[in-house]
Amino acid sequence: MERSPKPFLVLTLRRTGGTSLVDFMYRVTPFPAAEDEPFNRRRVWGKVTTRYESDGNTTNLDASVDGLLHERPNIKHCLDIVPAGITSSLIDACARRGYEIFLLTRRNEVDRLVSLALAEATDVWGVAEAKQIYPQILAGEISVPPISVDQYIRRARLDAAKLGTTVRLLRHRRVHYQWLVFEELYQSDLDIRTFAAKIAGKLGVEIQSDDPRLLSFVSGSGQGSRSIEAKVGNTDILRERLERSVVC
């Protein structure tokens, strides 16, 4: 018996990884894709965020968020860049509309936070940009300002709090979700094609092992930000302090 396809909501933190997974999910579902991190203040639904920050009106927020989902777009949402109220409203609206909800995290928070610090210091967020800019950094042609260590120690605490709040919300409201861990997807002996087929199945889509849409997932590569760590001041200090204070 055929299943009806379902849209998805991926809840995550910036620089968790998993871009190729989300790209694959976009490809296999028939629903439109919202811009990544659409509630980011500078992106397509950013006005909803700034309005909520200004007036704190949850009734208006819920109505706005629900209205944005009338076409059931697929959404990748970063918890760490918006108020918790935005995430709460989005989860409720997606649950009502039958979304499949995924929580994507990284076991090694130190690597994630260092990657975030490097991305913000260099303003390089994707593989294509890295291929262009990183060689210039390594050659000394581009100078990168040193990282503010204390800023990312605070960021670690804030992100942990946001993640904890989200997990409690999902459980308290009995929202069904699947927790995905980056390292279990990309750094284990797991058959990535089998896993991808299971994810597609969750979305109500059946795919075969030779489906060309698997290619972006299986062949996806990282940005390689570790290669420039020695060229960005305080990165070693940040990594050392995070390793002492963050469970990874």
Short mmCIF file of C-alpha atoms in Angstrom, two decimals:
data_model
loop_
_atom_site.label_atom_id
_atom_site.label_comp_id
_atom_site.label_asym_id
_atom_site.label_seq_id
_atom_site.Cartn_x
_atom_site.Cartn_y
_atom_site.Cartn_z
CA MET A 1 0.00 0.00 0.00
CA GLU A 2 1.36 3.39 -0.99
CA ARG A 3 1.99 5.93 1.73
CA SER A 4 1.34 9.62 1.40
CA PRO A 5 4.54 11.68 1.28
CA LYS A 6 5.16 13.95 4.25
CA PRO A 7 7.08 17.21 4.56
CA PHE A 8 9.89 17.44 7.10
CA LEU A 9 11.25 19.75 9.76
CA VAL A 10 14.93 19.37 10.68
CA LEU A 11 15.86 20.98 14.01
CA THR A 12 19.58 21.53 14.45
CA LEU A 13 22.37 23.88 15.53
CA ARG A 14 24.61 25.76 13.13
CA ARG A 15 27.68 23.85 11.89
CA THR A 16 26.33 20.49 13.01
CA GLY A 17 26.96 19.11 9.54
CA GLY A 18 24.55 16.96 7.58
CA THR A 19 24.10 19.29 4.62
CA SER A 20 24.20 16.38 2.18
CA LEU A 21 21.52 14.56 4.22
CA VAL A 22 19.17 17.54 4.13
CA ASP A 23 19.86 18.07 0.41
CA PHE A 24 18.89 14.45 -0.18
CA MET A 25 15.69 14.89 1.82
CA TYR A 26 14.79 17.96 -0.23
CA ARG A 27 15.27 15.92 -3.41
CA VAL A 28 13.07 12.96 -2.48
CA THR A 29 9.97 14.79 -1.26
CA PRO A 30 7.46 16.55 -3.54
CA PHE A 31 7.07 19.53 -1.20
CA PRO A 32 8.65 22.95 -1.77
CA ALA A 33 11.80 23.82 0.16
CA ALA A 34 11.91 26.86 2.38
CA GLU A 35 15.18 28.76 2.42
CA ASP A 36 17.59 27.21 4.94
CA GLU A 37 17.16 28.79 8.38
CA PRO A 38 14.13 30.76 7.12
CA PHE A 39 13.50 32.49 10.47
CA ASN A 40 17.00 33.98 10.48
CA ARG A 41 16.42 37.73 10.78
CA ARG A 42 17.99 38.36 7.36
CA ARG A 43 16.10 35.64 5.52
CA VAL A 44 12.72 34.99 4.01
CA TRP A 45 10.66 34.73 7.24
CA GLY A 46 12.92 36.94 9.32
CA LYS A 47 10.19 39.56 9.78
CA VAL A 48 8.25 37.06 11.88
CA THR A 49 11.23 36.77 14.22
CA THR A 50 11.84 40.50 14.53
CA ARG A 51 8.14 41.17 15.12
CA TYR A 52 7.99 38.56 17.88
CA GLU A 53 11.15 39.95 19.48
CA SER A 54 9.51 43.37 19.44
CA ASP A 55 6.03 42.58 20.79
CA GLY A 56 6.31 39.11 22.38
CA ASN A 57 2.78 38.31 21.17
CA THR A 58 2.56 34.51 20.96
CA THR A 59 -0.97 34.55 19.51
CA ASN A 60 0.17 36.61 16.53
CA LEU A 61 3.31 34.50 16.26
CA ASP A 62 1.37 31.24 16.10
CA ALA A 63 -0.95 32.63 13.44
CA SER A 64 1.97 33.90 11.37
CA VAL A 65 3.91 30.64 11.56
CA ASP A 66 0.86 28.53 10.75
CA GLY A 67 0.11 30.71 7.73
CA LEU A 68 3.62 30.19 6.39
CA LEU A 69 3.07 26.43 6.32
CA HIS A 70 -0.02 26.36 4.11
CA GLU A 71 2.00 24.76 1.28
CA ARG A 72 3.76 22.45 3.78
CA PRO A 73 7.32 23.45 2.83
CA ASN A 74 10.29 21.39 3.97
CA ILE A 75 12.25 23.30 6.61
CA LYS A 76 15.74 23.20 8.10
CA HIS A 77 15.62 25.27 11.30
CA CYS A 78 18.59 26.28 13.46
CA LEU A 79 17.68 26.58 17.14
CA ASP A 80 20.58 28.81 18.10
CA ILE A 81 19.78 31.89 16.03
CA VAL A 82 16.18 32.61 17.05
CA PRO A 83 14.21 32.98 20.30
CA ALA A 84 12.92 29.74 21.81
CA GLY A 85 9.35 30.94 21.20
CA ILE A 86 9.90 30.75 17.43
CA THR A 87 11.07 27.15 17.69
CA SER A 88 8.17 26.25 19.98
CA SER A 89 5.58 27.75 17.63
CA LEU A 90 7.18 26.08 14.60
CA ILE A 91 7.21 22.65 16.23
CA ASP A 92 3.53 22.94 17.18
CA ALA A 93 2.51 24.10 13.70
CA CYS A 94 4.50 21.35 11.97
CA ALA A 95 3.12 18.67 14.30
CA ARG A 96 -0.45 19.78 13.53
CA ARG A 97 0.22 19.56 9.80
CA GLY A 98 1.67 16.07 9.92
CA TYR A 99 5.34 16.86 9.40
CA GLU A 100 8.05 14.29 10.03
CA ILE A 101 10.32 15.93 12.60
CA PHE A 102 14.05 15.23 12.97
CA LEU A 103 16.49 16.50 15.59
CA LEU A 104 20.02 16.52 14.12
CA THR A 105 22.90 16.99 16.56
CA ARG A 106 26.63 16.42 16.75
CA ARG A 107 28.22 14.33 19.46
CA ASN A 108 31.48 16.28 19.26
CA GLU A 109 30.38 19.76 20.29
CA VAL A 110 33.97 21.01 20.38
CA ASP A 111 34.40 20.45 16.65
CA ARG A 112 31.03 22.07 15.94
CA LEU A 113 31.78 25.18 17.98
CA VAL A 114 35.29 25.60 16.55
CA SER A 115 33.81 25.22 13.06
CA LEU A 116 31.24 27.90 13.92
CA ALA A 117 33.95 30.24 15.20
CA LEU A 118 35.98 29.78 12.01
CA ALA A 119 32.93 30.30 9.79
CA GLU A 120 32.07 33.55 11.55
CA ALA A 121 35.68 34.74 11.51
CA THR A 122 36.16 34.05 7.79
CA ASP A 123 32.55 34.47 6.60
CA VAL A 124 32.95 31.17 4.77
CA TRP A 125 29.88 28.96 5.22
CA GLY A 126 29.92 26.51 2.32
CA VAL A 127 32.15 24.12 0.40
CA ALA A 128 32.26 26.27 -2.73
CA GLU A 129 33.35 29.34 -0.75
CA ALA A 130 35.94 27.29 1.14
CA LYS A 131 37.53 26.07 -2.09
CA GLN A 132 37.97 29.67 -3.16
CA ILE A 133 38.94 31.36 0.12
CA TYR A 134 40.83 28.74 2.16
CA PRO A 135 43.84 28.55 -0.21
CA GLN A 136 44.20 32.33 0.08
CA ILE A 137 44.11 32.10 3.88
CA LEU A 138 46.68 29.30 3.87
CA ALA A 139 48.92 31.32 1.54
CA GLY A 140 48.73 34.33 3.83
CA GLU A 141 46.95 36.41 1.19
CA ILE A 142 43.92 36.90 3.44
CA SER A 143 44.33 37.81 7.10
CA VAL A 144 41.66 36.56 9.52
CA PRO A 145 41.06 38.34 12.85
CA PRO A 146 41.62 36.26 16.01
CA ILE A 147 38.68 34.47 17.57
CA SER A 148 37.07 35.83 20.74
CA VAL A 149 37.40 32.78 22.98
CA ASP A 150 34.97 33.95 25.67
CA GLN A 151 32.29 34.56 23.05
CA TYR A 152 32.27 30.89 22.06
CA ILE A 153 32.46 29.61 25.61
CA ARG A 154 29.24 31.56 26.20
CA ARG A 155 27.89 30.23 22.92
CA ALA A 156 28.48 26.66 24.10
CA ARG A 157 26.34 27.26 27.19
CA LEU A 158 23.59 29.03 25.25
CA ASP A 159 23.43 26.31 22.60
CA ALA A 160 23.27 23.55 25.21
CA ALA A 161 20.39 25.38 26.90
CA LYS A 162 18.52 25.84 23.60
CA LEU A 163 18.95 22.17 22.72
CA GLY A 164 17.81 21.05 26.18
CA THR A 165 14.75 23.29 26.01
CA THR A 166 13.83 21.89 22.61
CA VAL A 167 14.15 18.26 23.71
CA ARG A 168 12.01 18.92 26.78
CA LEU A 169 9.40 20.66 24.65
CA LEU A 170 9.20 17.77 22.19
CA ARG A 171 8.84 15.25 24.98
CA HIS A 172 6.43 17.30 27.10
CA ARG A 173 4.11 17.85 24.14
CA ARG A 174 4.51 14.24 23.03
CA VAL A 175 5.63 15.24 19.57
CA HIS A 176 7.00 12.29 17.62
CA TYR A 177 10.54 12.92 16.36
CA GLN A 178 13.66 11.04 15.32
CA TRP A 179 17.04 11.99 16.81
CA LEU A 180 19.89 11.79 14.30
CA VAL A 181 23.56 12.08 15.30
CA PHE A 182 26.07 13.36 12.74
CA GLU A 183 28.85 10.95 13.71
CA GLU A 184 26.53 7.95 13.43
CA LEU A 185 25.64 8.94 9.87
CA TYR A 186 29.02 9.94 8.46
CA GLN A 187 31.71 8.41 10.66
CA SER A 188 30.52 4.88 11.32
CA ASP A 189 30.25 1.56 9.51
CA LEU A 190 26.58 2.26 8.80
CA ASP A 191 25.51 1.53 5.22
CA ILE A 192 24.68 5.07 4.15
CA ARG A 193 22.41 3.91 1.32
CA THR A 194 20.35 1.76 3.67
CA PHE A 195 20.06 4.64 6.10
CA ALA A 196 19.01 7.02 3.32
CA ALA A 197 16.30 4.61 2.23
CA LYS A 198 14.98 4.51 5.80
CA ILE A 199 14.88 8.29 5.97
CA ALA A 200 13.03 8.40 2.66
CA GLY A 201 10.63 5.80 4.02
CA LYS A 202 9.92 8.03 7.02
CA LEU A 203 8.93 10.70 4.51
CA GLY A 204 6.59 8.28 2.74
CA VAL A 205 8.88 7.81 -0.26
CA GLU A 206 10.28 4.49 -1.48
CA ILE A 207 13.67 4.57 -3.19
CA GLN A 208 15.99 1.89 -4.54
CA SER A 209 19.72 1.54 -3.87
CA ASP A 210 20.55 2.77 -7.38
CA ASP A 211 18.37 5.88 -7.16
CA PRO A 212 20.41 8.81 -8.58
CA ARG A 213 19.12 11.05 -5.80
CA LEU A 214 21.34 9.11 -3.41
CA LEU A 215 24.45 10.48 -5.10
CA SER A 216 24.44 13.84 -3.32
CA PHE A 217 24.17 12.10 0.06
CA VAL A 218 26.74 9.37 -0.52
CA SER A 219 29.33 11.60 -2.22
CA GLY A 220 28.89 14.70 -0.05
CA SER A 221 32.09 16.17 1.39
CA GLY A 222 32.84 18.50 4.27
CA GLN A 223 34.19 22.01 4.17
CA GLY A 224 37.56 21.13 5.74
CA SER A 225 37.76 24.04 8.16
CA ARG A 226 40.41 22.21 10.25
CA SER A 227 42.92 22.99 7.52
CA ILE A 228 42.93 26.69 8.42
CA GLU A 229 42.90 26.44 12.22
CA ALA A 230 46.61 27.27 12.51
CA LYS A 231 46.05 30.45 10.49
CA VAL A 232 43.33 31.87 12.76
CA GLY A 233 44.47 33.28 16.08
CA ASN A 234 43.17 31.77 19.34
CA THR A 235 41.67 28.71 17.65
CA ASP A 236 43.98 26.43 19.65
CA ILE A 237 43.06 28.20 22.90
CA LEU A 238 39.35 27.93 22.10
CA ARG A 239 39.64 24.22 21.34
CA GLU A 240 41.56 23.62 24.58
CA ARG A 241 39.06 25.52 26.72
CA LEU A 242 36.08 23.85 25.07
CA GLU A 243 37.61 20.42 25.61
CA ARG A 244 37.83 21.20 29.32
CA SER A 245 34.28 22.49 29.61
CA VAL A 246 32.13 20.74 27.00
CA VAL A 247 31.07 17.10 27.04
CA CYS A 248 31.75 15.68 23.60
#
